[in-house]
CSV table of C-alpha atoms and ligand atoms in Angstrom, one decimal:
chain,number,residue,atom,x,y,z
A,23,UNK,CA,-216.0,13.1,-70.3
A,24,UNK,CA,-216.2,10.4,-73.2
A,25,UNK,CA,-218.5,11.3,-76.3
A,26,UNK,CA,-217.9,15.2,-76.6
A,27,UNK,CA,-220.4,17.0,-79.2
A,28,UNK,CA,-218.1,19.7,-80.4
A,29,UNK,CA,-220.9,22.0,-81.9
A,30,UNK,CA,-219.0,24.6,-84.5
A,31,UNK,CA,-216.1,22.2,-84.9
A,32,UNK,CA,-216.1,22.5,-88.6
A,33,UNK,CA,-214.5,26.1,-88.1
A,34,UNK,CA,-211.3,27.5,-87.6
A,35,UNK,CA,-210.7,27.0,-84.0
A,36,UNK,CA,-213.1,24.2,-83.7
A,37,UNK,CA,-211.2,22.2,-86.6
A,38,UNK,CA,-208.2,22.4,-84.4
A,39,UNK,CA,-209.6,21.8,-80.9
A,40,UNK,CA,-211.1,18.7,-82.5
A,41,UNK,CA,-207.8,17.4,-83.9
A,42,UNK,CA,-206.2,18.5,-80.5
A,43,UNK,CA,-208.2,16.0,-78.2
A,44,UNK,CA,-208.5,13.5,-80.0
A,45,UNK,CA,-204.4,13.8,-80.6
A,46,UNK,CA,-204.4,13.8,-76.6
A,47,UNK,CA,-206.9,11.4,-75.3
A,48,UNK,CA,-207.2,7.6,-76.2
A,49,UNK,CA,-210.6,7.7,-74.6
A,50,UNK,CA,-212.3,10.4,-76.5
A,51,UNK,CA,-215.0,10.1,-79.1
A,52,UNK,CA,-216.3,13.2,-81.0
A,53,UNK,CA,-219.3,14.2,-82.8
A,54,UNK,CA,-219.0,18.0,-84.7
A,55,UNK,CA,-221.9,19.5,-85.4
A,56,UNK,CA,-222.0,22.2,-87.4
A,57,UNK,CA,-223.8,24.1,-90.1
A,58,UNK,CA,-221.2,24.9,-92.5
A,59,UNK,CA,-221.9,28.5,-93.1
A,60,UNK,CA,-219.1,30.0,-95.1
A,61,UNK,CA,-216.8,29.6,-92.6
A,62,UNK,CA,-217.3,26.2,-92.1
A,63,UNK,CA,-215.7,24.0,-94.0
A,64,UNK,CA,-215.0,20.3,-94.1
A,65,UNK,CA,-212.0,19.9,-96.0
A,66,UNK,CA,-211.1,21.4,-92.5
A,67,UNK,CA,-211.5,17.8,-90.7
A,68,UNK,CA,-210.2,15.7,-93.5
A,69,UNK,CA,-206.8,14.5,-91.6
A,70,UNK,CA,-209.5,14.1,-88.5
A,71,UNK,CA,-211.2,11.9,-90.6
A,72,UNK,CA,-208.3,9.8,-91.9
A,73,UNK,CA,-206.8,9.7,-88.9
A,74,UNK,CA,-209.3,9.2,-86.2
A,75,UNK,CA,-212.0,7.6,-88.2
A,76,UNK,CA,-213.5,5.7,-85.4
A,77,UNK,CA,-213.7,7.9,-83.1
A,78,UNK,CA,-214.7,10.8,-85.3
A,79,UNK,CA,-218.4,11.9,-86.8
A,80,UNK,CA,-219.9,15.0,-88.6
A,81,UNK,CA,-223.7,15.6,-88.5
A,82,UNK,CA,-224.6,18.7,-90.6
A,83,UNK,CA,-226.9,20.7,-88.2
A,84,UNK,CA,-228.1,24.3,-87.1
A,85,UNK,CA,-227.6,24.7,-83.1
A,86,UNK,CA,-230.9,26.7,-83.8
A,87,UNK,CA,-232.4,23.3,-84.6
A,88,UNK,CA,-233.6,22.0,-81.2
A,89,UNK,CA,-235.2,18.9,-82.5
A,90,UNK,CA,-231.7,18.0,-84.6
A,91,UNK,CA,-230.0,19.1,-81.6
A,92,UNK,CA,-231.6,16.7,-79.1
A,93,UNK,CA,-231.4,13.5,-81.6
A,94,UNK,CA,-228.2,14.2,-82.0
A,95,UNK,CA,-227.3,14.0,-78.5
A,96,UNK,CA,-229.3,10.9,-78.1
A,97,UNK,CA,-228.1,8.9,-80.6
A,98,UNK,CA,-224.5,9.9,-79.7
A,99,UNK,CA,-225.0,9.3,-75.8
A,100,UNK,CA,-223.0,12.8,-75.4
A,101,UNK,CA,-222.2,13.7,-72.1
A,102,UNK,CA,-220.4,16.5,-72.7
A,103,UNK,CA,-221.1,19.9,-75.3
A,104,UNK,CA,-218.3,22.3,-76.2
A,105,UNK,CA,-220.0,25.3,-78.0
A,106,UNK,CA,-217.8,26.8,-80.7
A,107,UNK,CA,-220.3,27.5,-83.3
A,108,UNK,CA,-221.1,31.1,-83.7
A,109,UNK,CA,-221.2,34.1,-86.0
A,110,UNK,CA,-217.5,35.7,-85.1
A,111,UNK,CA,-216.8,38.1,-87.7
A,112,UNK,CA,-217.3,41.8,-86.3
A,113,UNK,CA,-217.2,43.3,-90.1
A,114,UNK,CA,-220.1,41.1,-91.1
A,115,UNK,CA,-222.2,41.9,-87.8
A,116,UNK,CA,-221.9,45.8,-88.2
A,117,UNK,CA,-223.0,44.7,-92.2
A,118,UNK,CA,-225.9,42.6,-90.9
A,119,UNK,CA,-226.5,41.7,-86.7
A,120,UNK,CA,-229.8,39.2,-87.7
A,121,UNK,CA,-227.4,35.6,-87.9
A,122,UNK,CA,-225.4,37.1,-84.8
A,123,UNK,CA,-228.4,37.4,-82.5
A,124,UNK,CA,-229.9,34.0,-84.1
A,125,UNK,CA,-226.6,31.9,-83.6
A,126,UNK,CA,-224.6,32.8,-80.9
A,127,UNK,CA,-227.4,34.4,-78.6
A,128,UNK,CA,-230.4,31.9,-79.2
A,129,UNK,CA,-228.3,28.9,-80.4
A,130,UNK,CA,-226.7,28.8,-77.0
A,131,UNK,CA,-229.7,28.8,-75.5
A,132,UNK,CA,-231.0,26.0,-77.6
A,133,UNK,CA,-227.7,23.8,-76.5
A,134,UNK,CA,-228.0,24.8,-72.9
A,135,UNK,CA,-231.5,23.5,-72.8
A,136,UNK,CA,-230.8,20.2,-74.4
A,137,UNK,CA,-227.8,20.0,-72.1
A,138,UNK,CA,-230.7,20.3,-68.9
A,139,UNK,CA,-232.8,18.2,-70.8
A,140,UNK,CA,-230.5,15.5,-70.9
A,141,UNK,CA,-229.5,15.0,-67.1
A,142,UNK,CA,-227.3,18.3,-67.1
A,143,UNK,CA,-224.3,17.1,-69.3
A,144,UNK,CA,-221.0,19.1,-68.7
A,145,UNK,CA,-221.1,22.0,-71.0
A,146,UNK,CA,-218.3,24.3,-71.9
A,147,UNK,CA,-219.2,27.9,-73.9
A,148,UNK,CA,-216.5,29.4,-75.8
A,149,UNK,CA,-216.4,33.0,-75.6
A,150,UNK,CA,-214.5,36.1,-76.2
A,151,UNK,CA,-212.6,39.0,-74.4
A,152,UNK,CA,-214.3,41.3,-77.1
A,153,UNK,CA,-217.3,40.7,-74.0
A,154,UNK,CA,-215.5,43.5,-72.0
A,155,UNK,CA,-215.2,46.0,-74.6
A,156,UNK,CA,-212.1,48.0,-74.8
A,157,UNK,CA,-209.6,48.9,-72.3
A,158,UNK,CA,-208.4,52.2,-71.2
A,159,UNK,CA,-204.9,52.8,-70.3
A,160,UNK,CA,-202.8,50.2,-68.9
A,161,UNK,CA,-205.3,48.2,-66.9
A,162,UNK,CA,-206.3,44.3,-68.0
A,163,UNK,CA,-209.7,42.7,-68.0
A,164,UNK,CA,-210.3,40.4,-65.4
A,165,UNK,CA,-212.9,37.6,-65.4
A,166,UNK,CA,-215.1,39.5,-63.1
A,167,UNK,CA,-215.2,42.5,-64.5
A,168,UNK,CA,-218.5,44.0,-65.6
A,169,UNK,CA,-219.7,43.3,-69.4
A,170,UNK,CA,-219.4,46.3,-71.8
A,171,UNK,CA,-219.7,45.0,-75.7
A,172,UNK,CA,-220.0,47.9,-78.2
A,173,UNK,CA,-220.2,45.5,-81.6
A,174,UNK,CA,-223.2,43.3,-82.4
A,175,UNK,CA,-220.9,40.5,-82.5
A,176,UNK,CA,-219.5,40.9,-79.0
A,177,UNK,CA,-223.1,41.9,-77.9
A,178,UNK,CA,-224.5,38.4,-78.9
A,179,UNK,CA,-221.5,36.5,-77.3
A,180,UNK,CA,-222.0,38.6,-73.9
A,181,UNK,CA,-225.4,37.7,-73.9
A,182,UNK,CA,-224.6,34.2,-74.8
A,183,UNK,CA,-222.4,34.4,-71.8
A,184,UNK,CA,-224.9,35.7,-69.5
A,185,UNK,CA,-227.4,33.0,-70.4
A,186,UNK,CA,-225.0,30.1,-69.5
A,187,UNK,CA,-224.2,31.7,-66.0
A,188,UNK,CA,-227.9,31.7,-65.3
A,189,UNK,CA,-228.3,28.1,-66.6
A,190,UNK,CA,-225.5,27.5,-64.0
A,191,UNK,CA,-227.0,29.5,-60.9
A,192,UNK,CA,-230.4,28.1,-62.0
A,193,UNK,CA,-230.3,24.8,-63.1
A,194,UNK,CA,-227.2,23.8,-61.5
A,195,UNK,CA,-226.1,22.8,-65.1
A,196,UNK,CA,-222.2,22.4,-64.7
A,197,UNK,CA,-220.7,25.1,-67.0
A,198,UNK,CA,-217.2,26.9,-67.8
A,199,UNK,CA,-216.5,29.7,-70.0
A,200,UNK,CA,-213.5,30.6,-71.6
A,201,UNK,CA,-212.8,33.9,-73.2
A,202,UNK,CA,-210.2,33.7,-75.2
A,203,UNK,CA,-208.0,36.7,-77.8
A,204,UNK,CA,-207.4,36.7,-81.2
A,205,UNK,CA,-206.5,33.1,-82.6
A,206,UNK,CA,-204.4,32.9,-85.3
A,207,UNK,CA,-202.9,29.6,-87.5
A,208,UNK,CA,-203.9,27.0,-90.0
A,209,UNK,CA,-207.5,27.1,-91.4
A,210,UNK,CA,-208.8,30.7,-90.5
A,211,UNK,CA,-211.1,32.0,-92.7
A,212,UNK,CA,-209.3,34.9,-94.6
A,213,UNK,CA,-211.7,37.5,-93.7
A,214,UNK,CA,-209.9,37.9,-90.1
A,215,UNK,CA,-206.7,40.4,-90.2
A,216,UNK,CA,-203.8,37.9,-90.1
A,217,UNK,CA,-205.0,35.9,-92.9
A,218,UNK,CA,-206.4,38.6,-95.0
A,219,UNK,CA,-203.3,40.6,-95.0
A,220,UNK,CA,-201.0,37.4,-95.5
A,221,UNK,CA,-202.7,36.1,-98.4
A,222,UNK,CA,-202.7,39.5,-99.9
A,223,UNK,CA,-199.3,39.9,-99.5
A,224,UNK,CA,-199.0,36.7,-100.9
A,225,UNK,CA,-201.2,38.1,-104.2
A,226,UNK,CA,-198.9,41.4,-103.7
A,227,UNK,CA,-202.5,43.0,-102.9
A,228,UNK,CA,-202.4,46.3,-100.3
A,229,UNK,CA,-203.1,45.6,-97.4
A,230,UNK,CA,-205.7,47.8,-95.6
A,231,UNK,CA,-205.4,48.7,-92.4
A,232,UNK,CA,-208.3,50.2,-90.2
A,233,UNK,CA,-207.4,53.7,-89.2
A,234,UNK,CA,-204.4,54.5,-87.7
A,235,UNK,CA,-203.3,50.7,-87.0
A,236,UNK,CA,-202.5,51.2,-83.4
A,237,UNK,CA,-205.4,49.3,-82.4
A,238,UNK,CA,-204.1,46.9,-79.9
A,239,UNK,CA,-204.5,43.1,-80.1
A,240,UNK,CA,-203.5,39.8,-78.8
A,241,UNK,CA,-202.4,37.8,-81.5
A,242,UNK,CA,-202.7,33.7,-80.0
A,243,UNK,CA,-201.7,30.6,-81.7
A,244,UNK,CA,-204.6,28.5,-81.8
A,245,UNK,CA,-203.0,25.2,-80.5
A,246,UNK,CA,-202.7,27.4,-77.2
A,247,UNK,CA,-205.9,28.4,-76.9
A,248,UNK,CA,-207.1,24.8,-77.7
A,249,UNK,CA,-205.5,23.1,-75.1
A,250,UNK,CA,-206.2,25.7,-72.2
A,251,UNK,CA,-210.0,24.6,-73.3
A,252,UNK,CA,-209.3,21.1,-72.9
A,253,UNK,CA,-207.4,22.0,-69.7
A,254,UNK,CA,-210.6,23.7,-68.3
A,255,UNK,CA,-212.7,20.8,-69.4
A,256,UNK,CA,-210.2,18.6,-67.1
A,257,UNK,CA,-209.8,20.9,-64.5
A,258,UNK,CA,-211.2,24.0,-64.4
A,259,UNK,CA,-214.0,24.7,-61.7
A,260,UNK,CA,-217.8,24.4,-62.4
A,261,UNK,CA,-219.7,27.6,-62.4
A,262,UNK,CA,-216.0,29.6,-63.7
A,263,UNK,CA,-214.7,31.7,-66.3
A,264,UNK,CA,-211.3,31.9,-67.6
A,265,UNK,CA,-209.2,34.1,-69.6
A,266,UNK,CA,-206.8,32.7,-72.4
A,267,UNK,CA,-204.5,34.6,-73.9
A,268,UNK,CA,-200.7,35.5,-74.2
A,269,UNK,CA,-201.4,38.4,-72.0
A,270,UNK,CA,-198.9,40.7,-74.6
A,271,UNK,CA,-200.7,42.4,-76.6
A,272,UNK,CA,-199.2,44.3,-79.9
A,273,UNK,CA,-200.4,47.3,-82.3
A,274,UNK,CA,-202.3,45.9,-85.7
A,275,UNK,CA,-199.1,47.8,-87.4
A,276,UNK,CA,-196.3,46.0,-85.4
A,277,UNK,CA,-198.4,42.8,-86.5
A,278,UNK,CA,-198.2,43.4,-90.3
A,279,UNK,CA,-194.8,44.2,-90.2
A,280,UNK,CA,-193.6,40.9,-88.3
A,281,UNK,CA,-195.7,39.0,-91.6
A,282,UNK,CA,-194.6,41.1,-94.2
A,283,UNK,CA,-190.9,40.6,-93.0
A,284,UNK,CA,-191.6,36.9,-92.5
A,285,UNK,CA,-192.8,36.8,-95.8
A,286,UNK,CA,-190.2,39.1,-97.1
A,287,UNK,CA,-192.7,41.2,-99.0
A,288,UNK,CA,-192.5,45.2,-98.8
A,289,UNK,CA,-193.7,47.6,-96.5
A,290,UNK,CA,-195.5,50.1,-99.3
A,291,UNK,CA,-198.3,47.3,-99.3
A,292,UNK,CA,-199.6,48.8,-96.1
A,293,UNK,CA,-202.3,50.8,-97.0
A,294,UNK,CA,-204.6,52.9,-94.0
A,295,UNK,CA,-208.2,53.1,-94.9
A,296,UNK,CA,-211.4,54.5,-93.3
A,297,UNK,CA,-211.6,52.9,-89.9
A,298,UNK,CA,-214.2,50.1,-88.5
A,299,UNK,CA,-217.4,51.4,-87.2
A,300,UNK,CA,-217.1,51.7,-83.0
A,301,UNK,CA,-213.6,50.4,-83.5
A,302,UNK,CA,-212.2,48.6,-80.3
A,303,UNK,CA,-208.9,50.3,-79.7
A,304,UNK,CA,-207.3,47.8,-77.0
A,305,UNK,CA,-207.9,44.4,-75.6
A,306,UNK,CA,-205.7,43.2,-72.4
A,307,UNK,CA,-206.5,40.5,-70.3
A,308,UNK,CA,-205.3,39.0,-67.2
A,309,UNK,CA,-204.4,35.5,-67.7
A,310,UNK,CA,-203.5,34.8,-64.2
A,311,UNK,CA,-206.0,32.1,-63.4
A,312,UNK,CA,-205.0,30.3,-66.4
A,313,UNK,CA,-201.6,30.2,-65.9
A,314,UNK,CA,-202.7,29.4,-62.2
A,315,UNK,CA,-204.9,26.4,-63.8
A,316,UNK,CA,-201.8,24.9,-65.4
A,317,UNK,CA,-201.6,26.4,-68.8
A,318,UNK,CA,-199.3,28.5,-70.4
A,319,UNK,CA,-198.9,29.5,-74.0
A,320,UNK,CA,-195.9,28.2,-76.5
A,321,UNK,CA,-196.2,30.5,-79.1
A,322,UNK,CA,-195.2,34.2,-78.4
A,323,UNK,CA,-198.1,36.7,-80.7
A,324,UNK,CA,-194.6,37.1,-82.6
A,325,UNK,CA,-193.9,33.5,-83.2
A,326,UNK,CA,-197.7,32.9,-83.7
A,327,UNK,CA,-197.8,35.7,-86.8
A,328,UNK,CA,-194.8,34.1,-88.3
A,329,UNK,CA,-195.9,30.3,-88.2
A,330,UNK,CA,-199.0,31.7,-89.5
A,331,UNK,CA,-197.5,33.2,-92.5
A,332,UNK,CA,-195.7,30.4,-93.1
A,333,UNK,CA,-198.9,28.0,-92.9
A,334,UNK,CA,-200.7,30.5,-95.3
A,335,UNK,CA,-197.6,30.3,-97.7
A,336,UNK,CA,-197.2,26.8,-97.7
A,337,UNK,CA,-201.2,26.3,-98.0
A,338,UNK,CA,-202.7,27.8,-100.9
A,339,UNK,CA,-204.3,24.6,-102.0
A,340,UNK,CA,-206.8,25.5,-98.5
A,341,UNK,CA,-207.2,29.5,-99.2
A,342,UNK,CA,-206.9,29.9,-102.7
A,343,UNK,CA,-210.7,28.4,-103.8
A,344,UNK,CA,-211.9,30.5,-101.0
A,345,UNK,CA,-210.8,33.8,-102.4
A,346,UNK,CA,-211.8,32.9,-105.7
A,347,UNK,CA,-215.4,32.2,-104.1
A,348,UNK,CA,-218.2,34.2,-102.6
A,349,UNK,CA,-215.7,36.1,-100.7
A,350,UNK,CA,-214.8,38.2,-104.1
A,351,UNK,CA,-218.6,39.8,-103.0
A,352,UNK,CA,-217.6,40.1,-99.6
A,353,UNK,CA,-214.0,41.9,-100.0
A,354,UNK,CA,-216.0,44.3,-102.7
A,355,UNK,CA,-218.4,45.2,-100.3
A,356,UNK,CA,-216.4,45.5,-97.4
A,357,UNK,CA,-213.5,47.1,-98.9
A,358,UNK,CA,-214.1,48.3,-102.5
A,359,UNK,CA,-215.3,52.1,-101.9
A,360,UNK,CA,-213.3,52.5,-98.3
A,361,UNK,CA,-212.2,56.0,-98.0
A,362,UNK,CA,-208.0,55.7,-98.6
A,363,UNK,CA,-206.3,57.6,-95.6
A,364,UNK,CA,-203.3,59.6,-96.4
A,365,UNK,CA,-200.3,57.5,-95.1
A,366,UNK,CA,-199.9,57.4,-91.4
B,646,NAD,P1,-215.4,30.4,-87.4
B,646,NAD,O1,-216.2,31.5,-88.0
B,646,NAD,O2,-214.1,30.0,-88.1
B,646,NAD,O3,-216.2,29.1,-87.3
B,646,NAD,C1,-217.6,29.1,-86.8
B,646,NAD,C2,-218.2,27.7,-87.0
B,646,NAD,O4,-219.5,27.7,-86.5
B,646,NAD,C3,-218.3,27.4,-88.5
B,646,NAD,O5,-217.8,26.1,-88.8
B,646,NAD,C4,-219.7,27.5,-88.8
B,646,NAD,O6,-220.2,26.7,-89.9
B,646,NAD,C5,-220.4,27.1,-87.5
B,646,NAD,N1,-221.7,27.7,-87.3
B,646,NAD,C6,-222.1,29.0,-87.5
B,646,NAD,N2,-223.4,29.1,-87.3
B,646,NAD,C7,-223.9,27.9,-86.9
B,646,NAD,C8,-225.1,27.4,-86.5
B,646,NAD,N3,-226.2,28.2,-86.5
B,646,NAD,N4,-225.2,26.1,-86.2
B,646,NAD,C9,-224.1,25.2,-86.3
B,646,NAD,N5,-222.9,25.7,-86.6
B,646,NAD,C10,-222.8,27.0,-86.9
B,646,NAD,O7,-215.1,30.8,-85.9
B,646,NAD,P2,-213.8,30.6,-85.0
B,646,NAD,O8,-212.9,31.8,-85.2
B,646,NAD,O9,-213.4,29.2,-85.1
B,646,NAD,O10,-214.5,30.9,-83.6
B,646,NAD,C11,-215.1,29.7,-82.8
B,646,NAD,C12,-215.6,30.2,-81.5
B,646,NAD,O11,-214.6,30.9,-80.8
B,646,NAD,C13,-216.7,31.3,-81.6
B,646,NAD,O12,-217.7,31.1,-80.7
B,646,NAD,C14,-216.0,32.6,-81.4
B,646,NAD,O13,-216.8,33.6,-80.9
B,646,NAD,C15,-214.9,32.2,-80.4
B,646,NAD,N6,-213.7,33.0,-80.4
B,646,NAD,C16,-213.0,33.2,-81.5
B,646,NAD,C17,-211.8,33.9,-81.4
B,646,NAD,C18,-211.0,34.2,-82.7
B,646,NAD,O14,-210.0,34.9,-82.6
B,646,NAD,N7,-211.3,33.6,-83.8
B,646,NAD,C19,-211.3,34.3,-80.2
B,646,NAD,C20,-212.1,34.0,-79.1
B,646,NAD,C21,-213.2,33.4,-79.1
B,647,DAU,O1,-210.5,39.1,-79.7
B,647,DAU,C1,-211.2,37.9,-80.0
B,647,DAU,C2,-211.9,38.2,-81.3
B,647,DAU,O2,-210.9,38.3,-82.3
B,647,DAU,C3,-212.9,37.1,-81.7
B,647,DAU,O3,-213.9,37.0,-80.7
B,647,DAU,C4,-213.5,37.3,-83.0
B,647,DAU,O4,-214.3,36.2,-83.4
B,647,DAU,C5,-212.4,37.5,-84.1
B,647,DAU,O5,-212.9,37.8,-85.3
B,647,DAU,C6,-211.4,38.6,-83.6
B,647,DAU,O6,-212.1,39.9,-83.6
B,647,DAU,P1,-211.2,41.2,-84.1
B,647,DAU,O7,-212.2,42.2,-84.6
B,647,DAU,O8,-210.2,41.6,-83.1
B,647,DAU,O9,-210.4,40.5,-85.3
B,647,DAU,P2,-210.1,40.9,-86.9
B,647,DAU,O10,-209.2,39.9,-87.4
B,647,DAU,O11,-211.4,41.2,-87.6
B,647,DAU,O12,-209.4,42.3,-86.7
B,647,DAU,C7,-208.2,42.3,-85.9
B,647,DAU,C8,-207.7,43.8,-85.8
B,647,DAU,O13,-207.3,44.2,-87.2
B,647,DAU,C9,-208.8,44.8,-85.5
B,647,DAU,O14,-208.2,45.8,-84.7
B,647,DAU,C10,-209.3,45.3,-86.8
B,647,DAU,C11,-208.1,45.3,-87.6
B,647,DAU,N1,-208.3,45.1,-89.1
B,647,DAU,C12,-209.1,44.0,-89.4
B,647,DAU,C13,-209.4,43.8,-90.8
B,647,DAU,C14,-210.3,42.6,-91.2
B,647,DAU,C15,-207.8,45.9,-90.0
B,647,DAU,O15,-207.0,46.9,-89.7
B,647,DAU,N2,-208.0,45.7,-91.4
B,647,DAU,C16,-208.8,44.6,-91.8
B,647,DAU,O16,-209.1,44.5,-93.0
């Protein structure tokens, strides 16, 4: 593993996995490749750039692009593909599946093929435990349990999922799949819970939370998740799938009161409004074979929240354009006539 094509890596988590090889092997050379849909973003890899020039390279390219795709690999002798790029916000896929099912479902598919077509390079997808759907009681998904995604978003990634296991039993092509929980930390688009509700405590906006707020979450810092990937691309087993997360999940309402308190802003900002549509109410996994792999997380979901805040505070320079952008028309339509629930 030499000259990684890090497809997506414009993006929250890819920005950081980028940064976190390169911080971590002398040998590495990476290409991003990425679209830059709105949640892409290149001021993303500017300390990348500055600090890894060399060794760094953004090509601006749709994994649906098979032709871009394949010259791209070429002319970077890539022997390795790490597939972040995907549509990931479930709001927008209950709005509007189409980019979901174009992206993460045939996308893949694209990059698996020009994976095969180029001697079977090592190919790592990044996926999600939203794949299992929600989780009864007190039980924890485990990696080989049966598929059961009720959003378009996690209906994409499960068939995304499904396609690189069969380019594996097929084609022998050497895969991994991760699925990680909810990443939180520098650079996340501010559509995603933490983010939104810290930057609108920050703007001493309500904050409006789905339904009751006892959904259930794992809240991981992102430099964990990022370096159990790398971890799998070292060690993990070809043909495998492994679960990343802190394995403690926490309600959506414990959540927003560890950030306001962090933030030291008051609790009448929560507001409850008309729930999500199909609504996950709990994700749990079992992280045993990760932990068994090597890995284990630094940040507690408590201590991820807070550093969060804190990055969020100490960043407007990164958020503020973007809420003074396009995603004005995006909070209005997601959020301007929500039913108001009487407090919980
Ligand atoms: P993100 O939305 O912040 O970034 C996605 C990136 O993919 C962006 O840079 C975007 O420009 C790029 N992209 C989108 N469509 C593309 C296309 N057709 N061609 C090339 N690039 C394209 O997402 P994220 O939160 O960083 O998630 C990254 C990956 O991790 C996704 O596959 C997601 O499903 C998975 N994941 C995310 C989380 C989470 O909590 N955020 C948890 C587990 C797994
Ligand atoms: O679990 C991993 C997944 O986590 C990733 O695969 C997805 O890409 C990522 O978006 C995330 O999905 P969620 O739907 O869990 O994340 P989101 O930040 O959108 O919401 C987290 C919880 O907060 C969820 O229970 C819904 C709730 N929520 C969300 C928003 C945006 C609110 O209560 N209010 C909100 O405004």
């Amino acid at each position: 593993m030499q000259n990684i094509l890090v497809t997506g890596g414009a993006g929250f988590i890819g920005c950081n996995f980028v940064r976190y090889i390169l911080e971590h092997s002398a040998d590495i050379v990476v290409t991003v490749y990425d679209k830059l849909t709105y949640a892409g973003r290149l001021e993303n890899l500017d300390a990348v750039k500055e600090g890894f020039g060399p060794r760094y390279l953004f090509v601006q390219g749709d994994i649906c692009d098979a032709a871009k795709v394949e010259e791209t690999v070429a002319a970077r002798n890539v022997d390795t593909i790490v597939n972040f790029a995907a549509e990931t916000h479930v709001d927008r896929s209950i709005l509007d599946p189409d980019a979901f099912v174009k992206t993460d479902v045939y996308g893949t598919y694209v990059l698996l093929e020009a994976a095969r077509n180029f001697g079977n390079l090592r190919f790592h997808q990044v996926s999600t435990d939203e794949v299992y759907g929600h989780i009864e009681g007190r039980r924890r998904s485990v990696e080989h349990d049966a598929l059961a995604p009720r959003s378009p978003y996690s209906a994409s990634k499960a068939s995304a999922d499904l396609f690189v296991n069969a380019y594996n039993i097929t084609y022998d092509l050497p895969v991994t799949i991760s699925r990680g929980a909810n990443n939180i930390g520098p650079f996340q688009y501010p559509e995603k819970v933490v983010p939104l509700f810290v930057t609108n405590a920050l703007e001493s906006m309500p904050l409006p939370v789905f339904g009751d707020g006892m959904q259930m979450r794992d809240y991981q810092y992102v430099a964990d998740h990022c370096a159990a990937i790398y971890l799998i691309l070292l060690r993990g087993r070809i043909g495998e799938l492994y679960n990343v997360g802190t394995g403690a999940e926490m309600t959506n309402l414990s959540m927003v009161e560890i950030l306001l308190d962090e933030l030291d802003r008051p609790r009448s900002l929560i507001q409850h409004v008309e729930d999500r549509l199909g609504h996950d109410r709990r994700y749990s996994l079992d992280v045993t074979k990760i932990l068994a792999l090597g890995w284990e997380p630094d940040y507690t979901p408590e201590e991820a929240i807070r550093a969060t805040a804190r990055w969020y505070r100490d960043n407007r320079w990164w958020w503020q354009p973007i809420r003074d952008g396009d995603f004005r028309d995006y909070y209005d339509t997601v959020y301007a006539d929500r039913k108001r629930l009487e407090p919980q």
